[in-house]
């Protein structure tokens, strides 16, 4: 229902030529965190202002990319570099006290935007397989990752590992557990329908 505007045309141009510029949206994420705090687990169906401010711009990014997906050549070519840069930035920030400082929050916000852009670019590459299972599991992963991250933090807390190894174990362990639990259990139960995914029955 929304026709092309000068803003959407410019966004399409950025997707086609200079998608890295869109990581400037990290400023919105940083301001949301500083002004409203980090979004907390929701105990109500009423959206939290902090959650709307932090996640709303990403929804807008997805909407803009959906309109411009046919002309996102540069984004598809630069997906991997953006994912790598974002991953290395997270490693630097979250293995040091820097993560509790404003500079660390700013870097983490940039990493979040680069990672989002990079993953979308990889998904849009010609010949890429549809990320069906990954997409269907997203809500489940979102729901269970927080307690899993805390669990794995407890498990590695007393290990004499370097910070990067402990960080990697927590991230990979939480993701692998949440994704595997969805793939092997959740999608075979009625919970799949509640999560907006297709239930897999024994006959399929």
mmCIF file of N, CA and C in Angstrom, residues 109-158:
data_model
loop_
_atom_site.group_PDB
_atom_site.id
_atom_site.type_symbol
_atom_site.label_atom_id
_atom_site.label_comp_id
_atom_site.label_asym_id
_atom_site.label_seq_id
_atom_site.Cartn_x
_atom_site.Cartn_y
_atom_site.Cartn_z
ATOM 1 N N UNK A 109 26.330 -2.277 18.529
ATOM 2 C CA UNK A 109 25.230 -1.857 17.661
ATOM 3 C C UNK A 109 25.653 -1.901 16.194
ATOM 4 N N UNK A 110 26.872 -1.460 15.907
ATOM 5 C CA UNK A 110 27.386 -1.537 14.523
ATOM 6 C C UNK A 110 27.467 -2.992 14.082
ATOM 7 N N UNK A 111 27.956 -3.864 14.979
ATOM 8 C CA UNK A 111 28.065 -5.282 14.648
ATOM 9 C C UNK A 111 26.696 -5.884 14.358
ATOM 10 N N UNK A 112 25.683 -5.488 15.129
ATOM 11 C CA UNK A 112 24.333 -6.023 14.911
ATOM 12 C C UNK A 112 23.810 -5.646 13.532
ATOM 13 N N UNK A 113 24.064 -4.419 13.126
ATOM 14 C CA UNK A 113 23.590 -3.987 11.794
ATOM 15 C C UNK A 113 24.375 -4.660 10.682
ATOM 16 N N UNK A 114 25.684 -4.767 10.848
ATOM 17 C CA UNK A 114 26.482 -5.431 9.820
ATOM 18 C C UNK A 114 26.112 -6.905 9.706
ATOM 19 N N UNK A 115 25.890 -7.559 10.844
ATOM 20 C CA UNK A 115 25.525 -8.969 10.814
ATOM 21 C C UNK A 115 24.173 -9.163 10.120
ATOM 22 N N UNK A 116 23.223 -8.301 10.439
ATOM 23 C CA UNK A 116 21.893 -8.393 9.822
ATOM 24 C C UNK A 116 21.984 -8.194 8.322
ATOM 25 N N UNK A 117 22.697 -7.172 7.904
ATOM 26 C CA UNK A 117 22.855 -6.920 6.471
ATOM 27 C C UNK A 117 23.591 -8.069 5.790
ATOM 28 N N UNK A 118 24.657 -8.551 6.435
ATOM 29 C CA UNK A 118 25.437 -9.620 5.828
ATOM 30 C C UNK A 118 24.659 -10.901 5.655
ATOM 31 N N UNK A 119 23.913 -11.293 6.677
ATOM 32 C CA UNK A 119 23.133 -12.528 6.585
ATOM 33 C C UNK A 119 22.050 -12.399 5.527
ATOM 34 N N UNK A 120 21.405 -11.243 5.457
ATOM 35 C CA UNK A 120 20.378 -11.057 4.419
ATOM 36 C C UNK A 120 21.005 -11.094 3.033
ATOM 37 N N UNK A 121 22.211 -10.537 2.914
ATOM 38 C CA UNK A 121 22.886 -10.586 1.629
ATOM 39 C C UNK A 121 23.214 -12.009 1.211
ATOM 40 N N UNK A 122 23.653 -12.825 2.165
ATOM 41 C CA UNK A 122 23.951 -14.226 1.860
ATOM 42 C C UNK A 122 22.691 -14.983 1.449
ATOM 43 N N UNK A 123 21.578 -14.695 2.107
ATOM 44 C CA UNK A 123 20.328 -15.385 1.794
ATOM 45 C C UNK A 123 19.800 -15.016 0.414
ATOM 46 N N UNK A 124 20.184 -13.841 -0.085
ATOM 47 C CA UNK A 124 19.671 -13.375 -1.374
ATOM 48 C C UNK A 124 20.595 -13.699 -2.549
ATOM 49 N N UNK A 125 21.716 -14.350 -2.277
ATOM 50 C CA UNK A 125 22.631 -14.662 -3.379
ATOM 51 C C UNK A 125 21.969 -15.598 -4.386
ATOM 52 N N UNK A 126 22.238 -15.385 -5.671
ATOM 53 C CA UNK A 126 21.675 -16.286 -6.682
ATOM 54 C C UNK A 126 22.087 -17.729 -6.416
ATOM 55 N N UNK A 127 21.127 -18.629 -6.455
ATOM 56 C CA UNK A 127 21.404 -20.032 -6.220
ATOM 57 C C UNK A 127 21.373 -20.445 -4.767
ATOM 58 N N UNK A 128 21.206 -19.468 -3.846
ATOM 59 C CA UNK A 128 21.142 -19.826 -2.428
ATOM 60 C C UNK A 128 19.864 -20.592 -2.132
ATOM 61 N N UNK A 129 19.978 -21.585 -1.296
ATOM 62 C CA UNK A 129 18.801 -22.342 -0.898
ATOM 63 C C UNK A 129 17.976 -21.526 0.082
ATOM 64 N N UNK A 130 16.687 -21.683 0.016
ATOM 65 C CA UNK A 130 15.816 -20.980 0.951
ATOM 66 C C UNK A 130 16.136 -21.411 2.384
ATOM 67 N N UNK A 131 16.360 -20.456 3.303
ATOM 68 C CA UNK A 131 16.742 -20.808 4.681
ATOM 69 C C UNK A 131 15.531 -21.205 5.521
ATOM 70 N N UNK A 132 14.727 -22.146 4.999
ATOM 71 C CA UNK A 132 13.446 -22.478 5.615
ATOM 72 C C UNK A 132 13.525 -22.880 7.071
ATOM 73 N N UNK A 133 14.338 -23.898 7.389
ATOM 74 C CA UNK A 133 14.397 -24.393 8.757
ATOM 75 C C UNK A 133 14.965 -23.344 9.702
ATOM 76 N N UNK A 134 15.950 -22.611 9.229
ATOM 77 C CA UNK A 134 16.545 -21.571 10.060
ATOM 78 C C UNK A 134 15.513 -20.487 10.376
ATOM 79 N N UNK A 135 14.754 -20.086 9.350
ATOM 80 C CA UNK A 135 13.738 -19.058 9.553
ATOM 81 C C UNK A 135 12.640 -19.563 10.487
ATOM 82 N N UNK A 136 12.186 -20.782 10.277
ATOM 83 C CA UNK A 136 11.116 -21.322 11.109
ATOM 84 C C UNK A 136 11.549 -21.480 12.562
ATOM 85 N N UNK A 137 12.808 -21.720 12.794
ATOM 86 C CA UNK A 137 13.287 -21.916 14.161
ATOM 87 C C UNK A 137 13.578 -20.607 14.881
ATOM 88 N N UNK A 138 13.526 -19.468 14.176
ATOM 89 C CA UNK A 138 13.995 -18.202 14.740
ATOM 90 C C UNK A 138 13.269 -17.819 16.026
ATOM 91 N N UNK A 139 11.947 -17.973 16.045
ATOM 92 C CA UNK A 139 11.198 -17.558 17.232
ATOM 93 C C UNK A 139 11.534 -18.453 18.422
ATOM 94 N N UNK A 140 11.662 -19.741 18.174
ATOM 95 C CA UNK A 140 12.042 -20.666 19.249
ATOM 96 C C UNK A 140 13.430 -20.323 19.792
ATOM 97 N N UNK A 141 14.377 -20.088 18.893
ATOM 98 C CA UNK A 141 15.728 -19.723 19.314
ATOM 99 C C UNK A 141 15.687 -18.450 20.150
ATOM 100 N N UNK A 142 14.868 -17.493 19.718
ATOM 101 C CA UNK A 142 14.739 -16.241 20.465
ATOM 102 C C UNK A 142 14.206 -16.498 21.869
ATOM 103 N N UNK A 143 13.220 -17.369 21.984
ATOM 104 C CA UNK A 143 12.586 -17.620 23.283
ATOM 105 C C UNK A 143 13.512 -18.330 24.267
ATOM 106 N N UNK A 144 14.326 -19.265 23.764
ATOM 107 C CA UNK A 144 15.101 -20.102 24.695
ATOM 108 C C UNK A 144 16.564 -19.694 24.824
ATOM 109 N N UNK A 145 17.030 -18.766 23.990
ATOM 110 C CA UNK A 145 18.467 -18.486 24.019
ATOM 111 C C UNK A 145 18.913 -17.844 25.329
ATOM 112 N N UNK A 146 18.057 -17.047 25.945
ATOM 113 C CA UNK A 146 18.479 -16.326 27.154
ATOM 114 C C UNK A 146 18.826 -17.281 28.297
ATOM 115 N N UNK A 147 17.936 -18.201 28.677
ATOM 116 C CA UNK A 147 18.335 -19.147 29.746
ATOM 117 C C UNK A 147 19.490 -20.054 29.335
ATOM 118 N N UNK A 148 19.583 -20.389 28.041
ATOM 119 C CA UNK A 148 20.689 -21.229 27.600
ATOM 120 C C UNK A 148 22.026 -20.503 27.711
ATOM 121 N N UNK A 149 22.032 -19.223 27.350
ATOM 122 C CA UNK A 149 23.264 -18.438 27.488
ATOM 123 C C UNK A 149 23.683 -18.385 28.948
ATOM 124 N N UNK A 150 22.720 -18.168 29.843
ATOM 125 C CA UNK A 150 23.059 -18.138 31.270
ATOM 126 C C UNK A 150 23.595 -19.494 31.735
ATOM 127 N N UNK A 151 22.980 -20.579 31.263
ATOM 128 C CA UNK A 151 23.441 -21.917 31.638
ATOM 129 C C UNK A 151 24.876 -22.145 31.196
ATOM 130 N N UNK A 152 25.177 -21.831 29.939
ATOM 131 C CA UNK A 152 26.525 -22.073 29.443
ATOM 132 C C UNK A 152 27.542 -21.138 30.097
ATOM 133 N N UNK A 153 27.106 -19.942 30.496
ATOM 134 C CA UNK A 153 28.013 -19.063 31.231
ATOM 135 C C UNK A 153 28.406 -19.686 32.567
ATOM 136 N N UNK A 154 27.442 -20.297 33.239
ATOM 137 C CA UNK A 154 27.732 -20.964 34.505
ATOM 138 C C UNK A 154 28.696 -22.133 34.278
ATOM 139 N N UNK A 155 28.477 -22.869 33.198
ATOM 140 C CA UNK A 155 29.310 -24.049 32.935
ATOM 141 C C UNK A 155 30.768 -23.684 32.636
ATOM 142 N N UNK A 156 30.994 -22.538 31.998
ATOM 143 C CA UNK A 156 32.368 -22.170 31.638
ATOM 144 C C UNK A 156 33.005 -21.224 32.648
ATOM 145 N N UNK A 157 32.210 -20.752 33.627
ATOM 146 C CA UNK A 157 32.703 -19.714 34.534
ATOM 147 C C UNK A 157 33.968 -20.122 35.276
ATOM 148 N N UNK A 158 34.060 -21.391 35.685
ATOM 149 C CA UNK A 158 35.209 -21.834 36.484
ATOM 150 C C UNK A 158 36.279 -22.534 35.659
#
